[in-house]
Coordinates of C-alpha atoms in Angstrom, one line a residue:
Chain A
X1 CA 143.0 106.3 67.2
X2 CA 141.2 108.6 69.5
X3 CA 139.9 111.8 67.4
X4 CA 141.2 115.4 68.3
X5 CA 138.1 118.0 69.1
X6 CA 138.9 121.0 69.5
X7 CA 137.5 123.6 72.5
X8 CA 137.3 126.8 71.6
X9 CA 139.3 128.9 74.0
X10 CA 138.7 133.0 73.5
X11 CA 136.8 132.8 76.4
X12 CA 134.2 131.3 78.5
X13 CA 133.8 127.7 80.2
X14 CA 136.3 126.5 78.1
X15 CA 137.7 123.5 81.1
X16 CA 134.2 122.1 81.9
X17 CA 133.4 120.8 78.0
X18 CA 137.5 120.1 78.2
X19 CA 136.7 117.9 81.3
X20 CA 133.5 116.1 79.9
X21 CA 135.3 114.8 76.1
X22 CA 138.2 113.6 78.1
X23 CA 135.6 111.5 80.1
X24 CA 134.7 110.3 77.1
X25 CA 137.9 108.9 75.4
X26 CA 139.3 111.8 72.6
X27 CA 142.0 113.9 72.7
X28 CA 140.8 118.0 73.4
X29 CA 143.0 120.4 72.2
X30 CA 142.1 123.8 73.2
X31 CA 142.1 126.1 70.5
X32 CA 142.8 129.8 69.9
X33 CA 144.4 130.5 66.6
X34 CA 143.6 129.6 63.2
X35 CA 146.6 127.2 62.9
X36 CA 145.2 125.0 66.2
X37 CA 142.2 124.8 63.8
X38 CA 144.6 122.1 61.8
X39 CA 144.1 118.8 62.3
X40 CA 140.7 118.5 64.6
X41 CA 138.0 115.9 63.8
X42 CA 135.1 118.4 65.4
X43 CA 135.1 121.5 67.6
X44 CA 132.9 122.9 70.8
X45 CA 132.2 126.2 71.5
X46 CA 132.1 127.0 74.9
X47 CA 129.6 128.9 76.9
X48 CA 130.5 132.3 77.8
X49 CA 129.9 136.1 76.5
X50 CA 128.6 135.8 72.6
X51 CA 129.7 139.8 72.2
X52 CA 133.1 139.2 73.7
X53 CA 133.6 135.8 71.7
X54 CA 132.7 137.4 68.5
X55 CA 134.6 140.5 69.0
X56 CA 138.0 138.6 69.6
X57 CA 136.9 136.1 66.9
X58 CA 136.9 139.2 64.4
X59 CA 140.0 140.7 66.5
X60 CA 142.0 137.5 65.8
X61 CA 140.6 136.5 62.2
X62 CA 139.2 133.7 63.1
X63 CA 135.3 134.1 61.6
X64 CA 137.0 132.7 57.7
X65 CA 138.8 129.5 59.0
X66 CA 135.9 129.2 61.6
X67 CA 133.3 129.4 58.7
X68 CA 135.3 127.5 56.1
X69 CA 135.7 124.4 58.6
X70 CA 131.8 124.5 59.7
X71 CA 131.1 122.7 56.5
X72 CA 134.0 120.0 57.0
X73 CA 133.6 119.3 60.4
X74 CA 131.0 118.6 63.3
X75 CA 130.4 121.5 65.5
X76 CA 128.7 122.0 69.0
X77 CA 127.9 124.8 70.4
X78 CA 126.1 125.3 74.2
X79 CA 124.5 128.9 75.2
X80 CA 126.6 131.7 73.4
X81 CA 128.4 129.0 71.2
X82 CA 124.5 128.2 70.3
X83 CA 124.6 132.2 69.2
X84 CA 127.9 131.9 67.3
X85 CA 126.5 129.0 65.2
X86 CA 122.8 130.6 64.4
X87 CA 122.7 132.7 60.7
X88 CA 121.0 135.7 62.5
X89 CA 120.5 136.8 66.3
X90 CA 117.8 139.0 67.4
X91 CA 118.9 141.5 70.6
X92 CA 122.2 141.5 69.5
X93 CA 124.4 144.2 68.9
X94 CA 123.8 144.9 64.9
X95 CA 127.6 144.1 64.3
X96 CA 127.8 140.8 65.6
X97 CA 129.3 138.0 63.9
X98 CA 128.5 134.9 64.1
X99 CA 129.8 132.0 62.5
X100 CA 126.8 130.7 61.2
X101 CA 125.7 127.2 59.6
X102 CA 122.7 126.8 61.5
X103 CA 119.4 127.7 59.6
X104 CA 118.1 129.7 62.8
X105 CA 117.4 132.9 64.4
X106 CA 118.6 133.1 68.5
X107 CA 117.1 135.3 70.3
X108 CA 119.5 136.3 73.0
X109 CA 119.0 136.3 76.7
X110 CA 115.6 135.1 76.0
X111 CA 114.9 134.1 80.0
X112 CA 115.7 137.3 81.0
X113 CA 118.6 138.3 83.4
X114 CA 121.1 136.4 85.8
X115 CA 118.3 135.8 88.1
X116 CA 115.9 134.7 85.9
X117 CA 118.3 131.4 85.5
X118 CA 117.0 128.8 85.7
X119 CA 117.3 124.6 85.8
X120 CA 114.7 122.1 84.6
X121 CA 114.4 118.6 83.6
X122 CA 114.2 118.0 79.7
X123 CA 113.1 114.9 77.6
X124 CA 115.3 114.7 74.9
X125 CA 114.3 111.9 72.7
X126 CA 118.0 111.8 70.8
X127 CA 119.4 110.6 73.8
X128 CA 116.9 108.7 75.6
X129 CA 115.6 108.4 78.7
X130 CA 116.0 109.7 82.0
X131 CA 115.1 113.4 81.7
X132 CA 118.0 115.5 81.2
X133 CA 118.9 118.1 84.0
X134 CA 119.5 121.3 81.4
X135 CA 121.0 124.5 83.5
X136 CA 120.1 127.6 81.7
X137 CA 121.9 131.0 82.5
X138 CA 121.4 134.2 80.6
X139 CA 120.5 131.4 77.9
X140 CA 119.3 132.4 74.3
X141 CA 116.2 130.5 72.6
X142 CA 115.8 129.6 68.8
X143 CA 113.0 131.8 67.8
X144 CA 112.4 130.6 64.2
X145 CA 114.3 127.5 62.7
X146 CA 114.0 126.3 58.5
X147 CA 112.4 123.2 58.2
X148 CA 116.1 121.7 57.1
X149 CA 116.6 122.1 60.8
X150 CA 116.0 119.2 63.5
X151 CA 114.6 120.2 66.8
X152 CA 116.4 117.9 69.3
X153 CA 115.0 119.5 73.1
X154 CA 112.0 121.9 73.6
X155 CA 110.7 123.2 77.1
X156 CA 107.0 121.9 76.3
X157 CA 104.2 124.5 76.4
X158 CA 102.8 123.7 80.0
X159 CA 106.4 124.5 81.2
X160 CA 107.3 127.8 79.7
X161 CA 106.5 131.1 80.3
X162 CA 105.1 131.6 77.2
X163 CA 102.5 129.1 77.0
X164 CA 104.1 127.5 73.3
X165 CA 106.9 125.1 73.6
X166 CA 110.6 126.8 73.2
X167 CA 112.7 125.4 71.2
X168 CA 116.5 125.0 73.6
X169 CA 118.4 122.2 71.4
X170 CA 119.1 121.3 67.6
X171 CA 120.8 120.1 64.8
X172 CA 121.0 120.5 61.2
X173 CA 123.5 117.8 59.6
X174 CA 127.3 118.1 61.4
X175 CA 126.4 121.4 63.8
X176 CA 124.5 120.7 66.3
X177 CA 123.6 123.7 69.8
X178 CA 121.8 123.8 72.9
X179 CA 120.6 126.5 74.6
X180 CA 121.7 124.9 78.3
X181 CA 125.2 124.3 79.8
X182 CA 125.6 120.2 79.8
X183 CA 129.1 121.1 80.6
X184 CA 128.3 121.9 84.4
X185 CA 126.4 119.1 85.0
X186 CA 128.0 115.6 85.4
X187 CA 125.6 113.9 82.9
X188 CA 127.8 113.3 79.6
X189 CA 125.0 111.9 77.1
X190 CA 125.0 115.5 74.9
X191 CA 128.3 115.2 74.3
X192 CA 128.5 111.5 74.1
X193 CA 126.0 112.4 71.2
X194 CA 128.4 115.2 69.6
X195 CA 131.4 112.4 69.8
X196 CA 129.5 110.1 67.8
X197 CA 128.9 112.7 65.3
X198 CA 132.2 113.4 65.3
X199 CA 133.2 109.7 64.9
X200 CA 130.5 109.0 62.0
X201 CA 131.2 111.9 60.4
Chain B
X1 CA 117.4 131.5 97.8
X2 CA 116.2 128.7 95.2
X3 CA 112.8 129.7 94.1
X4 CA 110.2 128.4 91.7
X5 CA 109.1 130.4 89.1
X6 CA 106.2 131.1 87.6
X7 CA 105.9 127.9 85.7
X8 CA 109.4 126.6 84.5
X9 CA 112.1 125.6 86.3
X10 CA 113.7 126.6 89.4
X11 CA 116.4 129.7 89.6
X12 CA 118.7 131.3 92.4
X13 CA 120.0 127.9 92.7
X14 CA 124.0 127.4 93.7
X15 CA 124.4 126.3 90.1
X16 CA 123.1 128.8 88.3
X17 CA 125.2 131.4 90.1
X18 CA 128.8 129.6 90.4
X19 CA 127.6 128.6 86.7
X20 CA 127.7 132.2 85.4
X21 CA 130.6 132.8 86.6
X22 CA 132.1 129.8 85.2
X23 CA 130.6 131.9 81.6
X24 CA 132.9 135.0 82.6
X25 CA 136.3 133.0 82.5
X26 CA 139.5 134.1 80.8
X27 CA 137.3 137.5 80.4
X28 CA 138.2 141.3 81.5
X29 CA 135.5 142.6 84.1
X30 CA 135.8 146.9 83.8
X31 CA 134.5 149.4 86.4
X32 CA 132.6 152.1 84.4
X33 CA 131.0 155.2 85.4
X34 CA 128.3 156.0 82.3
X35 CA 127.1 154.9 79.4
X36 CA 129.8 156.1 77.3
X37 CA 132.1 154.3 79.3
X38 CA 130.2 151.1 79.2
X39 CA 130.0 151.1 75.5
X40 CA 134.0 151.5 75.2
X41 CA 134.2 148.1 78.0
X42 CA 131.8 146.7 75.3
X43 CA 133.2 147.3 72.5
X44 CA 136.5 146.4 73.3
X45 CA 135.0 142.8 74.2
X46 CA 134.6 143.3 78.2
X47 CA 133.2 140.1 79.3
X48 CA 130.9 142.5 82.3
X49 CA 130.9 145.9 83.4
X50 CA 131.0 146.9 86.9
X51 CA 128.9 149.8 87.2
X52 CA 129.5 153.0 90.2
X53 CA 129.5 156.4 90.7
X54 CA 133.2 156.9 91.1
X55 CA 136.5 154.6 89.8
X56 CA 138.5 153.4 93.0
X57 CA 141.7 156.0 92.2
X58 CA 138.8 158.9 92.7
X59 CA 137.2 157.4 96.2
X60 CA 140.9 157.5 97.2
X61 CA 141.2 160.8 96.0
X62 CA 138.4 162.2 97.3
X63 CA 137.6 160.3 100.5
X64 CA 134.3 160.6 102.4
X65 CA 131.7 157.4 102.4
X66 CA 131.8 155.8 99.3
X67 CA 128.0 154.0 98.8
X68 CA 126.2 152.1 96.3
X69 CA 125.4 153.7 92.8
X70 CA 122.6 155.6 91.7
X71 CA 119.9 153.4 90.5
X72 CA 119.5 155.5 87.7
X73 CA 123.0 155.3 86.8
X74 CA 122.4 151.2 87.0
X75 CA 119.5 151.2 84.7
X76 CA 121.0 153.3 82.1
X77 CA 124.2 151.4 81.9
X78 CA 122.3 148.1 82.1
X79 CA 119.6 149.4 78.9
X80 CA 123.4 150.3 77.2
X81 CA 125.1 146.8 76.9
X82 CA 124.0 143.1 76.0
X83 CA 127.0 142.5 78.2
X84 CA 126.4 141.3 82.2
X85 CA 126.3 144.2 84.4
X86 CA 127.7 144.0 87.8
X87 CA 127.3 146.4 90.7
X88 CA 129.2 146.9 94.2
X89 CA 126.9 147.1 97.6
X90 CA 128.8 147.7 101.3
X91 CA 129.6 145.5 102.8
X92 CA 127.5 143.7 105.3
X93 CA 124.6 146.7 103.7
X94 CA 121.9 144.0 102.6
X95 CA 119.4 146.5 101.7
X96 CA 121.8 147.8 98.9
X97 CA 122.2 144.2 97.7
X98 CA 118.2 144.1 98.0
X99 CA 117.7 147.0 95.9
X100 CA 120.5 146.1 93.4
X101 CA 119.4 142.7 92.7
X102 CA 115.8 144.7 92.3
X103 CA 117.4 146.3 89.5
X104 CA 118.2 143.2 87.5
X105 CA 121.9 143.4 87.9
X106 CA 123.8 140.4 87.0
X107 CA 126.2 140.1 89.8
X108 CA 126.4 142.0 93.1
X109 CA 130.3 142.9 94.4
X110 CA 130.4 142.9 98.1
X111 CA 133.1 145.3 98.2
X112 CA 136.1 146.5 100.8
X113 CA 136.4 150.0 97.7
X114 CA 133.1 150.9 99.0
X115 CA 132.7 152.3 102.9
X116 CA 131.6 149.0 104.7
X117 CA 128.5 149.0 106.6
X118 CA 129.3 146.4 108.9
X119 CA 132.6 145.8 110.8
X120 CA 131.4 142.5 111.8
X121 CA 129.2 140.6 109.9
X122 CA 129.2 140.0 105.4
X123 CA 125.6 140.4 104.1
X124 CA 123.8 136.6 104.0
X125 CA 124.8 136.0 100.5
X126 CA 122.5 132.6 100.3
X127 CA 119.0 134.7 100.9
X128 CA 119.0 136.2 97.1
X129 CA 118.8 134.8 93.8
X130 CA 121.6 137.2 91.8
X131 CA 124.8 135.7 92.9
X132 CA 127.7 137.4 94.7
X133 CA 131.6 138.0 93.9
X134 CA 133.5 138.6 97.2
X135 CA 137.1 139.6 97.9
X136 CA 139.5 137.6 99.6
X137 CA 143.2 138.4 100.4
X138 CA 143.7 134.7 101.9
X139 CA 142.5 131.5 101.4
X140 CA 140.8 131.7 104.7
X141 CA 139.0 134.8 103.9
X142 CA 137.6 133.2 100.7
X143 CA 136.2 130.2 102.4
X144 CA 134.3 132.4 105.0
X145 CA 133.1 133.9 102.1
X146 CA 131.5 131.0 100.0
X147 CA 130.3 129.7 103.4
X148 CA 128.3 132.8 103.2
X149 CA 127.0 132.2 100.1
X150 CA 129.4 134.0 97.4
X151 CA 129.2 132.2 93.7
X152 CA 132.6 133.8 93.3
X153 CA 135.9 135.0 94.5
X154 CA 138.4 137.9 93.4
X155 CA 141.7 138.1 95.0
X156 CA 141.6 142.0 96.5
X157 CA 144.8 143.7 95.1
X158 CA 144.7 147.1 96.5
X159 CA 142.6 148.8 94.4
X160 CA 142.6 152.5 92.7
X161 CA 146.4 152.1 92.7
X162 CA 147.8 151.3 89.4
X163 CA 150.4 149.3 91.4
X164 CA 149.7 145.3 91.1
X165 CA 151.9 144.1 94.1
X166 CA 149.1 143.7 96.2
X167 CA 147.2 141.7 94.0
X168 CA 150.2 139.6 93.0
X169 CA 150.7 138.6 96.4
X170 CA 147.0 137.5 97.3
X171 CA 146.7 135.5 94.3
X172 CA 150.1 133.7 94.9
X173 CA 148.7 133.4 98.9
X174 CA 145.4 131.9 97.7
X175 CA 147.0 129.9 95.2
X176 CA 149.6 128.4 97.4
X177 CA 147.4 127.7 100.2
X178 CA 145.5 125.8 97.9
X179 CA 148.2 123.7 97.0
X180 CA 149.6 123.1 100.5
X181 CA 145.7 121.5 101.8
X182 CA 146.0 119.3 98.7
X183 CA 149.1 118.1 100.0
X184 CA 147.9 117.5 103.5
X185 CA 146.5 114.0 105.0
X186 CA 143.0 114.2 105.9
X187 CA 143.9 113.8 109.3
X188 CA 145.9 117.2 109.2
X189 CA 142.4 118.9 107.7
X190 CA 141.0 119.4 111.0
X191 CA 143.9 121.9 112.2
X192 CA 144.1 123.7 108.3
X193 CA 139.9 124.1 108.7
X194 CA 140.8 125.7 112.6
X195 CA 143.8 127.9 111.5
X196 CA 142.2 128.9 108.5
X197 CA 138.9 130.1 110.2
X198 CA 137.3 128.3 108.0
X199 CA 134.7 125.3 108.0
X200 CA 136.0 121.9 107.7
X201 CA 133.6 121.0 104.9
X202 CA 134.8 123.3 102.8
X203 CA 138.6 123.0 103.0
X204 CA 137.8 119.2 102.1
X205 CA 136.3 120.4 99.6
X206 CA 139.2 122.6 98.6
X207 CA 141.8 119.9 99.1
X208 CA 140.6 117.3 97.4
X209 CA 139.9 119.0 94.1
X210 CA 143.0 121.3 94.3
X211 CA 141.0 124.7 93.9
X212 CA 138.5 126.7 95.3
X213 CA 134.4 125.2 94.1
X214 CA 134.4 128.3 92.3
X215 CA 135.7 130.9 90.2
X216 CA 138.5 133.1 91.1
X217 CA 139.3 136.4 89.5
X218 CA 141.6 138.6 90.4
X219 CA 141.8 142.6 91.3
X220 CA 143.6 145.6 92.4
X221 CA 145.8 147.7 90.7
X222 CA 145.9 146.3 86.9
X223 CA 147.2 149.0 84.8
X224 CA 148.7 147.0 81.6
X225 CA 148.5 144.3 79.4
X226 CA 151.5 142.1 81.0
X227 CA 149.5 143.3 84.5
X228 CA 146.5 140.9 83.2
X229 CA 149.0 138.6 81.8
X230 CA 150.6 137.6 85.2
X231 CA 147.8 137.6 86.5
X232 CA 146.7 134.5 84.3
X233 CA 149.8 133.2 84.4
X234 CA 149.5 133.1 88.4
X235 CA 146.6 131.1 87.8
X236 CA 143.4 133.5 87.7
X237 CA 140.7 132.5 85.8
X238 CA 140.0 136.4 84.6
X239 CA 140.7 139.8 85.8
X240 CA 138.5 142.8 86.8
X241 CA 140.3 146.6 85.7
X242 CA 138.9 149.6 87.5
X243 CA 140.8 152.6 87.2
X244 CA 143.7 151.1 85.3
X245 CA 141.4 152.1 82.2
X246 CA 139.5 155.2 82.1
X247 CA 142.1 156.9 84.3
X248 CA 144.9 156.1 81.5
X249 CA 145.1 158.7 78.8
X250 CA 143.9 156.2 75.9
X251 CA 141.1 154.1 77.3
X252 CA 139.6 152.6 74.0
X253 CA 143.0 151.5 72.9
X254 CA 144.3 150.8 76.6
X255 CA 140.7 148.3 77.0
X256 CA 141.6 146.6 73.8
X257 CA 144.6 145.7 74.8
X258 CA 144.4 144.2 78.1
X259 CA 141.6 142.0 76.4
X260 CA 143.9 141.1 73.9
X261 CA 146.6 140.2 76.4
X262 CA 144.6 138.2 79.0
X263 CA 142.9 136.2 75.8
X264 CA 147.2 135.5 75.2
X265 CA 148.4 135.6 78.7
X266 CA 151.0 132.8 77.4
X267 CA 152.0 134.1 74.3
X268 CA 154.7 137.0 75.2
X269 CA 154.7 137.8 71.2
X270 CA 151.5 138.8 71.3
X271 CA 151.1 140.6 74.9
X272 CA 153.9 143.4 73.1
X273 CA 152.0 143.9 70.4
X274 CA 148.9 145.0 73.0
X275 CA 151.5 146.7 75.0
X276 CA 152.4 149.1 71.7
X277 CA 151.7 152.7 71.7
X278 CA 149.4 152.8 74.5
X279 CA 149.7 156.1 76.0
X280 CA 149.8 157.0 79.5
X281 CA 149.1 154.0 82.3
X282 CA 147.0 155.2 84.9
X283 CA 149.6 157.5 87.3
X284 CA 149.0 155.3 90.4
X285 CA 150.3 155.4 94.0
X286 CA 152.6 152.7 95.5
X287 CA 150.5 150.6 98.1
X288 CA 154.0 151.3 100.4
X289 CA 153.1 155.0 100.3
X290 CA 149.6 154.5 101.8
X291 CA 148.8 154.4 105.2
X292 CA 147.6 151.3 106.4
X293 CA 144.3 152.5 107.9
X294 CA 143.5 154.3 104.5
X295 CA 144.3 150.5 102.6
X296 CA 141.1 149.1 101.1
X297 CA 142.3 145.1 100.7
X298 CA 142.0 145.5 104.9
X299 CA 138.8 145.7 105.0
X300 CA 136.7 142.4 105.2
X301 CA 136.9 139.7 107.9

């Protein structure tokens, strides 16, 4: 039997991580209240607005189930859904929730603004080779990481703007985040990766 | 215009722009006018802020040319929020897009509420790295406008109304033309491309995939929570507010609420409970009472 993941729907690019785990034979429910919480084998959230997703998260009591489940299930998070899994967030606004599970801080739009967005090729050892084409938008960076977290992607030093390499993808047991947006792009191997987390798990 | 920069990657790229607005989906974009205003649209879990000088009810009101904002007004609203901050130029006025996008804004509007500056030609939407939302009444009108480089598209509504009619019908007219090219033959493209004065690539484009290559918001006259609602029921894939907010007599509850109801467009339970105790809606002005040379969703070609 195919496993159910779960999108999380409050707002964001909710279709495009719909469109890539159907590609890739499970069942996507989209998700918006606790109760569609029920019953899923993993869950994705989305890119989109961190602010907005945590103020309707809190709006819509969602932060318990959401925090309760993180330790059951495998969760993936691109861009803002990176945010809502990270324990703290520098240049947020001081009363935003996260979710949490992830032993990092996210520093958010790290790049800069909308047209400092960028898209670069990533080696991602994880899931092999080619590069990976990572498109970055208003993206956040993981500024500091525990050593119980695994760095999966890093723009290397001689790449970034800040002369050390920048830490855009990992995961710590079942949550896993990248900084980038592999749901615009037509290359499936992150999630492929999440859906065998979620079918090991 | 795709550019190198310093070291890493490339940016200004088609994807980056339609991409960010595919991050704005199922979200309520607000026009504000300060700070104060900004950090209510915030607050209440805006997904952007459109910042100007005046909200389209008052450029109705008070006529004369409306222009691009204050840059000062743009870099205090943009130092308020974390949230993406939009900002209208004229259309066809490149310089204002120049100096907005100088600014850092997120997202330039091309807008018919501001005084256009060209009768004849849009500004060349390809030559800058922020990306562009255009209006569009038609189908035809929003193809013309992604040829031209927009990253995305809001049905026009007429705005500074408080009455949605307008924006009801160019959403259902954008949304049904859609559906009648995907029901075409390919051999019936080439008259759809000439009737809809628009280019052949792009209504191939259009037809096959059933929607437009990129986002579509809608615009113009949404005053409540079941205004939003419809609208996402009618297909859009957010909404923008102007006046409908901070020309109501409760704005922090009124915000709220149209969040909460475009987050539940489906669920009619909870679009009354955001409908509750609201206040006064915006006043408004029936779009029938206007005269057509003074409608704004006319302007743009």
């Amino acid at each position: 039997m195919s496993p159910v993941i779960g999108v999380l729907a409050i707002q964001g690019d909710v279709r495009e991580h719909a469109r890539c785990l159907e590609q890739l034979d499970v069942d996507v429910r989209l998700v918006k209240t606790a109760e569609q919480l029920k019953g899923i084998a993993g869950l994705v959230i989305p890119g989109g607005e961190s602010t907005t997703m945590s103020i309707l998260a809190v709006k819509n009591n969602l932060f318990g189930p959401l925090r309760e489940l993180r330790t059951q299930i495998p969760m993936y998070g691109s861009c803002a859904g990176l945010i809502m899994l990270a324990d703290s967030i520098s240049d947020g606004r001081a009363d935003q929730e996260t979710i949490g599970g992830l032993n990092i801080t996210a520093k958010r739009n790290a790049f800069g603004r909308q047209v400092d967005s960028f898209e670069i090729d990533l080696h991602i050892p994880a899931i092999g080779e080619p590069d990976y084409h990572a498109v970055f938008i208003r993206a956040p960076l993981v500024e500091a990481a525990s050593s119980a977290v695994e760095v999966l992607a890093a723009i290397p030093a001689d790449k970034s703007l800040t002369g050390t390499d920048q830490v855009v993808a990992v995961r710590q047991d079942n949550l896993m985040a990248t900084s980038f947006h592999p749901e615009i792009t037509s290359d499936l191997r992150i999630h492929k990766y999440f859906v065998d987390m979620v079918r090991s798990a | 215009m795709a550019t190198d920069a310093a070291s890493t990657g490339v940016t200004g790229t088609t994807r980056v722009k339609r991409g960010m607005a595919d991050m704005l989906k199922g979200g309520v974009i607000m026009d504000v006018v300060n700070v104060e205003q900004a950090k209510i649209a915030e607050d209440a879990g805006a997904i952007a802020v459109m910042a100007l000088e005046r909200v389209p009810a008052d450029i109705r009101a008070q006529g004369g040319v409306a222009r691009m904002s204050d840059p000062t007004m743009i870099d205090e609203i943009i130092n308020a929020v974390s949230i993406p901050v939009m900002a209208k130029a004229r259309i066809g006025h490149f310089v204002e897009a120049q100096v907005i996008q100088s600014l850092g804004v997120d997202y330039i509007d091309e807008s018919e509420v501001l005084t256009p500056a060209d009768y004849i030609n849009h500004i060349d939407k390809w030559a800058f790295t922020v990306p562009f939302v255009c209006g569009a009444t038609n189908l035809g009108e929003a193809l013309r406008r992604i040829n031209e480089g927009a990253a995305m598209i809001r049905s026009k509504g007429e705005a500074g109304t408080g009455d949605v009619s307008n924006a009801t019908g160019h959403i259902r007219t954008i949304k049904g033309e859609i559906r009648r090219l995907s029901s075409m033959s390919k051999d019936e493209l080439y008259v759809a491309a000439k009737e809809l004065q628009a280019p052949y690539e792009l209504v191939c484009e259009v037809a096959e995939k059933g929607a437009l290559p990129v986002v579509l918001f809608t615009a113009g006259g949404i005053a409540t929570p079941a205004d939003a609602a419809m609208m996402m029921q009618l297909g859009a894939d957010g909404v923008f507010v102007g006046s409908g907010i901070f020309k109501s007599g409760d704005p922090v509850k009124r915000a709220n609420a149209i969040v909460q109801a475009t987050l539940h467009f489906d669920n009619p339970d909870e679009i009354a409970k955001a409908s509750r105790g609201l206040g006064e809606a915006m006043v408004g002005i029936n779009v029938a009472d206007i005269p057509v040379p003074h409608r704004l969703a006319e302007r743009g070609w």
